[in-house]
Coordinates of C-alpha atoms in Angstrom, one line a residue:
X1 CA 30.0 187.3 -55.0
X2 CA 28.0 188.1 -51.2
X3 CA 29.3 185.1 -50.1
X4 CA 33.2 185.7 -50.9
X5 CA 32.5 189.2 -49.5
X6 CA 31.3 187.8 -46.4
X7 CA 34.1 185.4 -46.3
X8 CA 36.6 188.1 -46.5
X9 CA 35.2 190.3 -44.3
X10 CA 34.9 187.8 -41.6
X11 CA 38.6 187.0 -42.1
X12 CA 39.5 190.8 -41.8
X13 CA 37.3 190.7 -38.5
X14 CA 39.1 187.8 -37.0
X15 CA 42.4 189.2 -38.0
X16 CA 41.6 192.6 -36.5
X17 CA 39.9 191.7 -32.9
X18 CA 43.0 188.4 -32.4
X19 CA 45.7 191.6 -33.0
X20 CA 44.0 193.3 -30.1
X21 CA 44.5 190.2 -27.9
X22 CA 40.8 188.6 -28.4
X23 CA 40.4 185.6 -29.2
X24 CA 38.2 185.0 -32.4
X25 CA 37.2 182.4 -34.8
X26 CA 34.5 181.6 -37.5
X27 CA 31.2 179.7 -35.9
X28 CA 28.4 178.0 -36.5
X29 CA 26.8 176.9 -39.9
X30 CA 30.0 178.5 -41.5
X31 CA 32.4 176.2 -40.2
X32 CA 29.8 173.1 -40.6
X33 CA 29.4 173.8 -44.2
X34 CA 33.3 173.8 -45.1
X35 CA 33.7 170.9 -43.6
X36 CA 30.5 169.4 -45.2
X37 CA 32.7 171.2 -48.2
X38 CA 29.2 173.1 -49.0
X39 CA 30.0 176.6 -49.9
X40 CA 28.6 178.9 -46.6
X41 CA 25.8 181.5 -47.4
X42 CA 27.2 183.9 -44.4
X43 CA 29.6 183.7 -41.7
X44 CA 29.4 184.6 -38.2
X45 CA 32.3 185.3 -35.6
X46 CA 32.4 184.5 -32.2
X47 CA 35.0 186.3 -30.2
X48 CA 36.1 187.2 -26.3
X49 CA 35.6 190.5 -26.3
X50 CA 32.4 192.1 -25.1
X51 CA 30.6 194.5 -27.1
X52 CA 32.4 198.0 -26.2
X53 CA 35.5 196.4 -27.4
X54 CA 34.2 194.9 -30.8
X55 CA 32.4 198.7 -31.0
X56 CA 36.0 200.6 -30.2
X57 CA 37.3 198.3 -33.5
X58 CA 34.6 198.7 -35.7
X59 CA 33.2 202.1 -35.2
X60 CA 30.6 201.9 -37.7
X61 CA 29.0 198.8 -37.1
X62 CA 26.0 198.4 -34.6
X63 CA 24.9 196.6 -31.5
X64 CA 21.6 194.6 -33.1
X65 CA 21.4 191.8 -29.2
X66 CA 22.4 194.4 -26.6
X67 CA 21.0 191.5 -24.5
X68 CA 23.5 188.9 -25.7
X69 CA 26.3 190.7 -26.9
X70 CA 25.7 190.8 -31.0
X71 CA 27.0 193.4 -33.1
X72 CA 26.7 193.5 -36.7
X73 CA 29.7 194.8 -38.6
X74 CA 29.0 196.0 -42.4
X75 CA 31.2 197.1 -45.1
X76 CA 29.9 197.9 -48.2
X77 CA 27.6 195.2 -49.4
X78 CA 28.7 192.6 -46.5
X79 CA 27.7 192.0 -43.0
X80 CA 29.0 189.4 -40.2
X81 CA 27.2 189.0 -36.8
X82 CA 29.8 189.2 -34.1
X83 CA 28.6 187.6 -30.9
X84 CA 30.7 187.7 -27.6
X85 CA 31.3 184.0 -25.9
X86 CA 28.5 183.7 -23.9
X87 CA 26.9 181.3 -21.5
X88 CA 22.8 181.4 -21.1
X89 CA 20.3 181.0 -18.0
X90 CA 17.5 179.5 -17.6
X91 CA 14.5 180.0 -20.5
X92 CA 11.2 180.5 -18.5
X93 CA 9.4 181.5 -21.5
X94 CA 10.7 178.6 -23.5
X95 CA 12.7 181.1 -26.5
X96 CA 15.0 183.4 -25.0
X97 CA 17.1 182.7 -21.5
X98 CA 16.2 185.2 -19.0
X99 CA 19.6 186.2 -18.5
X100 CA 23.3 185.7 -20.0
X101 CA 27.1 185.9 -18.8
X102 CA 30.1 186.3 -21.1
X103 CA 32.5 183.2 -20.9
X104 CA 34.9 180.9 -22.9
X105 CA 34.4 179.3 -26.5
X106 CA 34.2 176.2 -24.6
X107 CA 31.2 177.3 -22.8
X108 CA 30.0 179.2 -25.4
X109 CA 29.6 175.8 -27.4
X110 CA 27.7 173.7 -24.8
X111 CA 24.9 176.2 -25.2
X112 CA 24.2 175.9 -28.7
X113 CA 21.7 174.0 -30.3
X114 CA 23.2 171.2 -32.6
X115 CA 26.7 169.2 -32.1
X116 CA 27.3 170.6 -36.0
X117 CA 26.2 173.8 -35.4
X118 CA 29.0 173.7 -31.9
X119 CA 32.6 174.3 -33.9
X120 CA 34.8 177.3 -33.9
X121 CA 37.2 177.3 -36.6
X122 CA 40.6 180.0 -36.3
X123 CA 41.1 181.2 -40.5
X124 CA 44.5 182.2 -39.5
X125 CA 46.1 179.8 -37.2
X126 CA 43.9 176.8 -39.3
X127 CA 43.1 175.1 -36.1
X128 CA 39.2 173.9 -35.5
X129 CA 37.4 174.4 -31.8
X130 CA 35.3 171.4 -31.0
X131 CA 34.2 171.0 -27.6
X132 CA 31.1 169.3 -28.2
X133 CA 32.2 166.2 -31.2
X134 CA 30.5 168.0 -33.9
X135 CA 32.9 167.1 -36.3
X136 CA 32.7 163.2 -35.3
X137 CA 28.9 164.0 -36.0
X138 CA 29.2 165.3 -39.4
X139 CA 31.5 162.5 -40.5
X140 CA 28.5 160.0 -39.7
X141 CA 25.9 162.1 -41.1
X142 CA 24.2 162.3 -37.3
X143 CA 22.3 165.6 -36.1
X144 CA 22.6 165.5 -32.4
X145 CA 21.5 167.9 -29.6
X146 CA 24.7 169.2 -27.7
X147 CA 24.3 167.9 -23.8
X148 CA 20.9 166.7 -23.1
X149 CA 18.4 167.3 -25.8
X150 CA 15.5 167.4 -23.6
X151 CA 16.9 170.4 -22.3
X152 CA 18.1 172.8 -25.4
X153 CA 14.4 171.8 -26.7
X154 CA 12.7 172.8 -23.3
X155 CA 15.1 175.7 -23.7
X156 CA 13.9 176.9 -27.0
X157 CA 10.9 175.0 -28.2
X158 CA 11.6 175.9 -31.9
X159 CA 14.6 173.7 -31.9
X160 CA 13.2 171.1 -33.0
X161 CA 11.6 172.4 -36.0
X162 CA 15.2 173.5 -36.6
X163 CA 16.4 170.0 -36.0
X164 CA 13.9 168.6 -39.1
X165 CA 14.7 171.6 -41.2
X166 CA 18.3 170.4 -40.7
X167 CA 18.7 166.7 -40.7
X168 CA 16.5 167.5 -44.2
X169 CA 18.9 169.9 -45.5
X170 CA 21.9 168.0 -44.2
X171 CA 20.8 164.8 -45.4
X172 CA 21.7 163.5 -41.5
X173 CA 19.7 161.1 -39.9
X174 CA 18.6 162.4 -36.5
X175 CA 20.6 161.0 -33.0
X176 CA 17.7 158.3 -31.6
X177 CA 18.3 160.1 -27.9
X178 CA 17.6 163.4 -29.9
X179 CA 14.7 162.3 -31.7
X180 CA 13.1 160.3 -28.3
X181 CA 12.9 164.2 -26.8
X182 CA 11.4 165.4 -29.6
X183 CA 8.8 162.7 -29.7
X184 CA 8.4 163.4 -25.9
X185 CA 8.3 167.3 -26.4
X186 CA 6.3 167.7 -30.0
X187 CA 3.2 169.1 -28.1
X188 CA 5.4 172.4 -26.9
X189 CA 5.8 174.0 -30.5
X190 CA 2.6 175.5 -29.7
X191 CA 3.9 177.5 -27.5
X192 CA 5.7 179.3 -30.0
X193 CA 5.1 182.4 -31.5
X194 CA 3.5 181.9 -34.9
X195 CA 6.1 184.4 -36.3
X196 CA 9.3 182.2 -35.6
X197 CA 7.1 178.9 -36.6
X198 CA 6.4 180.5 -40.1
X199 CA 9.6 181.9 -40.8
X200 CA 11.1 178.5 -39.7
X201 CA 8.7 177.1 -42.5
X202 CA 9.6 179.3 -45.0
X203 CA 13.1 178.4 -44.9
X204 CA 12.0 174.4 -44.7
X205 CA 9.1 174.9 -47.7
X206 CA 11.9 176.9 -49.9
X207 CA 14.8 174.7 -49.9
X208 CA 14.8 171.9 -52.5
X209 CA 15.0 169.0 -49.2
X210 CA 11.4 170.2 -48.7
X211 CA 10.4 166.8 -49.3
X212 CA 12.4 164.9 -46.6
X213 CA 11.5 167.6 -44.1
X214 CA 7.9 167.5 -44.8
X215 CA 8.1 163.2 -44.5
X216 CA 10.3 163.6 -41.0
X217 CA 7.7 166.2 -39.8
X218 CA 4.9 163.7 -40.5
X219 CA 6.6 161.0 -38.0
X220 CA 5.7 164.0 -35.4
X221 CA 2.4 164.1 -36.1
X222 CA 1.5 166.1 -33.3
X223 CA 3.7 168.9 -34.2
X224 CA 3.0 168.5 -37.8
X225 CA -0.3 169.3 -36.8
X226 CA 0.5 172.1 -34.4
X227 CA 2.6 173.7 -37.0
X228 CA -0.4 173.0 -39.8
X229 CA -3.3 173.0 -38.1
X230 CA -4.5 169.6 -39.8
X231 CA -2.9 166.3 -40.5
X232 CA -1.2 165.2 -43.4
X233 CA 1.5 163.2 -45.0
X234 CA 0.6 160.7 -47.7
X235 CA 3.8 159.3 -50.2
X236 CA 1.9 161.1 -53.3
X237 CA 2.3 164.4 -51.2
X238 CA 5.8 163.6 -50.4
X239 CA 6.6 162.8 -54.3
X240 CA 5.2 166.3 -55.5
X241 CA 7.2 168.1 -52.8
X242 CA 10.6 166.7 -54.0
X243 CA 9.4 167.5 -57.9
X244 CA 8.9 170.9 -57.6
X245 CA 11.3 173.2 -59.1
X246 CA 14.0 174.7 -57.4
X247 CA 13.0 178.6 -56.2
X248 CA 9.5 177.1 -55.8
X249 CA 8.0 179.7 -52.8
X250 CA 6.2 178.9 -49.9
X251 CA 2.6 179.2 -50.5
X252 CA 3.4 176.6 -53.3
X253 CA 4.5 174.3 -51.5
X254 CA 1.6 175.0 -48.8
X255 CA -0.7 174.7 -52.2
X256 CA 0.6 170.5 -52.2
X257 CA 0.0 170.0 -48.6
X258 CA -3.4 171.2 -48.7
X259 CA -4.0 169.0 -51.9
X260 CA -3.6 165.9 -49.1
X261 CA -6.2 167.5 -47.4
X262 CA -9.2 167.0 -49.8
X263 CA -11.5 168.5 -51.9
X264 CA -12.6 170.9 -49.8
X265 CA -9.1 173.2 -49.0
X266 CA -10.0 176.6 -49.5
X267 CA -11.2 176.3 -45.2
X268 CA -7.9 175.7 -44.8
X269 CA -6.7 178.8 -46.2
X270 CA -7.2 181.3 -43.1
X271 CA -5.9 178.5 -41.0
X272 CA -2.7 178.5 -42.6
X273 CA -2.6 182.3 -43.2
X274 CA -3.3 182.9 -39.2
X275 CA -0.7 179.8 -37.8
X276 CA 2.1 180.9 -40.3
X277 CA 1.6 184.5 -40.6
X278 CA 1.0 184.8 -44.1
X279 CA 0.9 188.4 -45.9
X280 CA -1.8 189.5 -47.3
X281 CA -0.6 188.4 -50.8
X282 CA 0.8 185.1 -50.3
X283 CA -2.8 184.3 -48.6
X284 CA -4.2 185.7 -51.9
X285 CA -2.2 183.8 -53.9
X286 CA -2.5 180.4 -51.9
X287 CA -6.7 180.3 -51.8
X288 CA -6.4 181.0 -55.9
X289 CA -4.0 178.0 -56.2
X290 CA -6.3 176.1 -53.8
X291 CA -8.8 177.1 -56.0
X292 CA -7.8 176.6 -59.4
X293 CA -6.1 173.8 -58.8
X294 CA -8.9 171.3 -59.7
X295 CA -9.6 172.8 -62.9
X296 CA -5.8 172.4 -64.0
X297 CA -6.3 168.6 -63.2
X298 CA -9.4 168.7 -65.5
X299 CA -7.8 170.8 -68.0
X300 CA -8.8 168.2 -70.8
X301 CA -12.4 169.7 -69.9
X302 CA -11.6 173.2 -69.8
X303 CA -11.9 175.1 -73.0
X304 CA -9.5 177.2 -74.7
X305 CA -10.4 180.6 -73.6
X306 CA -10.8 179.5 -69.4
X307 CA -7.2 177.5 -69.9
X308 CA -5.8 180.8 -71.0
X309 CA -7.4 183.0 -68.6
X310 CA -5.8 180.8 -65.7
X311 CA -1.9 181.0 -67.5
X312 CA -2.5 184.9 -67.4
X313 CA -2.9 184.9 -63.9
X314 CA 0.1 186.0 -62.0
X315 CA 0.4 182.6 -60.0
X316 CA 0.2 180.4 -63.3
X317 CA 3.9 179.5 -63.5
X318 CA 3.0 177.8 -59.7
X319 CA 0.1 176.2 -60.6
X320 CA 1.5 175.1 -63.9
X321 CA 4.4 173.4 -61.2
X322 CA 2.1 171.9 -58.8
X323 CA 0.4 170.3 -61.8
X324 CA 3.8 168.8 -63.5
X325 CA 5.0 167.9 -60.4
X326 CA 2.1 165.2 -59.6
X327 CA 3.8 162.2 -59.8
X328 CA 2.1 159.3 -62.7
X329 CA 1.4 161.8 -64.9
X330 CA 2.8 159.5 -67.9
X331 CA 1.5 160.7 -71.5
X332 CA -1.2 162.9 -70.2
X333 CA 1.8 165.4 -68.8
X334 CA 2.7 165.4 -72.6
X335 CA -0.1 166.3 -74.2
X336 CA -0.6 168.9 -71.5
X337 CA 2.7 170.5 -71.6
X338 CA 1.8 170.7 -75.8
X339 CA -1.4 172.4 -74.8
X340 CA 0.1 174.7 -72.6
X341 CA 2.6 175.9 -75.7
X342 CA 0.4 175.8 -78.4
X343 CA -1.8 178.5 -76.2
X344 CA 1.4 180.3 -75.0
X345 CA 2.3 180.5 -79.0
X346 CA -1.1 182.0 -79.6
X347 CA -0.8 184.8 -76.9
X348 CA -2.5 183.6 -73.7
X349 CA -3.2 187.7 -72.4
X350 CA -3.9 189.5 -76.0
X351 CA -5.9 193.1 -75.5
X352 CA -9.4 192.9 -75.8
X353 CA -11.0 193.8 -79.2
X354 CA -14.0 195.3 -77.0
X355 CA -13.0 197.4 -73.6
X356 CA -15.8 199.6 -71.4
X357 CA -14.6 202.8 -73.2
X358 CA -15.7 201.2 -76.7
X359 CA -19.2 199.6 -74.9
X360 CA -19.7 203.2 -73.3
X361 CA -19.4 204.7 -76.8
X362 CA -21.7 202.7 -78.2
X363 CA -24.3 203.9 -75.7
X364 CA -23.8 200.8 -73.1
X365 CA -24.7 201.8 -69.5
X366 CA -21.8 200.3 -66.8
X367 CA -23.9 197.3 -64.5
X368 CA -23.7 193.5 -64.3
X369 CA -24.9 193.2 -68.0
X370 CA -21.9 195.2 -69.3
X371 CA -20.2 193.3 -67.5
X372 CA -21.2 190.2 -68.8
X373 CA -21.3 191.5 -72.4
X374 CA -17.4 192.2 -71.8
X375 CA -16.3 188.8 -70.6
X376 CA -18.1 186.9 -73.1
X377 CA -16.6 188.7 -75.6
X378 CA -13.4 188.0 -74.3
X379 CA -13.7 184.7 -73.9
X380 CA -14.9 184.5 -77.8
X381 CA -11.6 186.1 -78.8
X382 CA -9.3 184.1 -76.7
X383 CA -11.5 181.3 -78.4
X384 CA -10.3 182.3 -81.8
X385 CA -14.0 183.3 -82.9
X386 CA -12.7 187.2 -84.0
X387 CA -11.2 187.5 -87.1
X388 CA -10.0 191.0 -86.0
X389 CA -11.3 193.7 -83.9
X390 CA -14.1 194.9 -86.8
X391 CA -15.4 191.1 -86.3
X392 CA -15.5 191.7 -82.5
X393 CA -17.3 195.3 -82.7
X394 CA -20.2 193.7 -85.1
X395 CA -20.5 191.0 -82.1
X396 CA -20.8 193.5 -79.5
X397 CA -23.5 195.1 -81.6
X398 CA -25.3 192.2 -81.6
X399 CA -24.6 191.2 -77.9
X400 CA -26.5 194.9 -77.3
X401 CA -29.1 194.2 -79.7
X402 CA -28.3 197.0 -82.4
X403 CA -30.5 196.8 -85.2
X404 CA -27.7 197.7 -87.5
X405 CA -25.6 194.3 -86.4

C-alpha cells in the first residue's frame, strides 16, 4: 500500500531527525486528514533543521526547493517532502515570496495557507501543534485563511482556487471574512500562470466533489470566467458534474461545462486548451466529445453502423458518461443503455470484409473514390447487410462497376 509506505517512512524520518535533537512532526494535509479520520494520500514533515542537516541523515535523498529548504527523502517506492520551519517575505510577483528565513513551527504555521492545512502533529510523543485553531476549524466544518486572508491571497493568487478545490473536497463551508477577500480579489487569478491554474483544475475536475467546486466557483463569476474563459453555471450542469463516474478525467468534465455553453462549443475548444494548458491529446479528445456529443443525444436518429462507429472511438466510454450522466433521462436512458449492449454484443469494431489491399487487387486506384467505396462498405457491414466476406467482395464489385458482379 503507497500510502502505508509513506506513512512509515515519515515515521522513520521523524524518529531519526528528533534523535539528532531536531524537532520534527507530520504537517499539513496529513495531519488534517487523520483528524478528518480520511486516510492521507502522502505525508510531509516539517522539521528544525536546515537542509545540510536533513542531507547529513539521509544521504541519498535530494534537495528539490534549495530556495525554501525542501528535500525529498525516497526509499524504495516511497517519498516524503521534508521542509525546514520557515517564515516567508513579501510576494511581489504574487506566487513565490521573494525571500525566506528558517524559524519555529509556530511561525512556520502562520504562513501557510488554510487554518486546516496549519497543524503539526509529533507520531511519537502523540501530541498535535496548533498554533493557528485549525483543529477548532475542522470540528465546524469551516475553511479559513490563517491571519488575514486578504493577505495569503495577495500572497499567492492561486489560493483561492485552492480554497474552492478544498471547501469542495472537505465538504467545509468557507469562513465569510475568507470568502469577502476572495470576492474582493477574484480578478487577480489572472495573473497566474496558466500552468498552476490548470493543474489546480485537474485536481478540482478529477475528484468526485467536482460538482460542489464547480457550483462555489460559479458564485465567483469573475474568476470562473478568468479560469474558463466564458461563463457558466446552470443546476443541469451542476447535476451532470456530480453523476459522473468516479475516475472520470479532466477533459470530461471540461466536455459538461462546455455543454452549458451552447450549440456552438467546438470555439471554445482552443480557449480551454490555451488557458489550461491542455496536451495535445486531451485537446484532441475534448473537440471530438464537443463534437459528437449532439449526435449521442440524437442517438434515436443515428443508424446502426454511425452508433457503432462512435463506441469504437477511443473516448466512447466518456461520451457514453457524459450521456448517462444527464440528469431526466427517465426511460429513454433505458432503452439507450439496451441499445448500447445489443451493439456491444454484436461487435461494435469487427475487421472489414473489404480493406485497400483487397480494392487494390481488384484493380482500384487509391483517391477520394476508394475512399468512399471503403467506408460505405463498412458502414453496410456494421449495418448487418454482409452475410460474410464473399457477400461483401460481390458488393465491392458492384460499387466498382465489374461487369462480372
Amino acid at each position: 500500500n503507497p500510502a502505508e509506505a509513506a506513512q512509515a517512512l515519515a515515521r522513520r524520518v521523524v524518529t531519526r531527525l528528533q534523535e539528532a535533537g531536531h524537532a520534527a512532526y507530520f504537517a499539513g494535509g496529513c495531519v488534517r486528514d487523520t483528524l478528518m479520520g480520511r486516510p492521507p494520500k502522502d505525508f510531509d514533515v516539517a522539521t528544525a533543521a536546515e537542509p545540510p542537516a536533513v542531507l547529513a541523515l539521509f544521504p541519498r535523498s535530494q534537495q528539490v526547493g534549495v530556495a525554501f529548504g525542501v528535500v525529498l527523502v525516497r526509499e524504495k517506492r516511497a517519498q516524503v517532502e521534508v521542509a525546514t520551519f520557515r517564515a516567508d517575505g513579501t510576494y511581489s510577483d504574487g506566487r513565490h515570496p521573494d525571500a525566506v528565513r528558517f524559524t519555529t513551527a509556530e511561525e512556520d504555521a502562520r504562513r501557510r495557507d488554510f487554518t486546516c492545512n496549519g497543524l503539526f502533529f509529533d507520531p511519537l510523543a502523540k501530541v498535535l501543534h496548533d498554533y493557528v485553531g485549525g483543529r477548532a476549524d475542522i470540528e465546524a466544518k469551516v475553511l479559513r485563511a490563517i491571519g488575514s486572508a486578504r493577505e495569503r491571497f495577495g500572497e499567492d493568487h492561486l489560493r483561492m482556487l485552492r480554497a474552492v478545490r478544498f471547501a469542495a473536497r472537505l465538504e467545509f463551508a468557507i469562513a465569510p471574512e475568507t470568502w469577502e477577500a476572495m470576492a474582493q480579489l477574484q480578478g487577480n487569478i489572472g495573473g497566474i500562470s496558466r500552468e498552476r491554474i490548470g493543474e489546480e483544475v485537474r485536481m478540482m475536475l478529477e475528484h468526485p466533489a467536482r460538482a460542489a467546486a464547480a457550483r462555489l466557483l460559479a458564485e465567483l463569476p469573475t474568476m470562473f470566467e478568468g479560469v474558463f474563459g466564458f461563463s457558466a453555471g446552470t443546476e443541469r450542469l451542476f447535476a451532470t458534474l456530480a453523476n459522473l463516474p468516479t475516475g472520470t478525467r479532466r477533459h470530461v468534465a471540461l466536455a459538461a461545462l462546455l455543454r452549458d455553453v451552447g450549440a456552438d462549443a467546438a470555439p471554445m475548444v482552443p480557449v480551454l486548451r490555451r488557458r489550461l494548458m491542455l496536451s495535445n491529446e486531451e485537446s484532441e479528445a475534448l473537440a471530438w466529445l464537443a463534437a459528437k456529443r449532439p449526435l449521442v443525444e440524437a442517438w434515436e436518429d443515428l443508424s446502426k453502423a454511425a452508433t457503432k462507429r462512435l463506441m469504437a472511438h477511443r473516448e466512447w466510454q466518456g461520451l457514453e458518461a457524459l450521456y448517462r450522466a444527464e440528469p431526466d433521462r427517465g426511460e429513454e436512458m433505458l432503452a439507450f443503455a439496451e441499445r448500447v449492449a445489443s451493439l456491444r454484443e454484436e461487435g461494435v469494431a469487427p475487421p472489414p470484409h473489404v480493406t485497400g489491399q483487397v480494392l487494390i487487387g481488384m484493380g482500384a486506384h487509391p483517391g477520394p473514390t476508394f475512399k468512399g467505396w471503403l467506408d460505405a462498405l463498412y458502414d453496410r457491414q456494421l449495418e448487418g447487410e454482409f452475410a460474410d466476406a464473399v457477400a461483401a467482395l460481390a458488393a465491392a464489385r458492384r460499387l466498382m462497376g465489374d461487369p462480372r458482379s
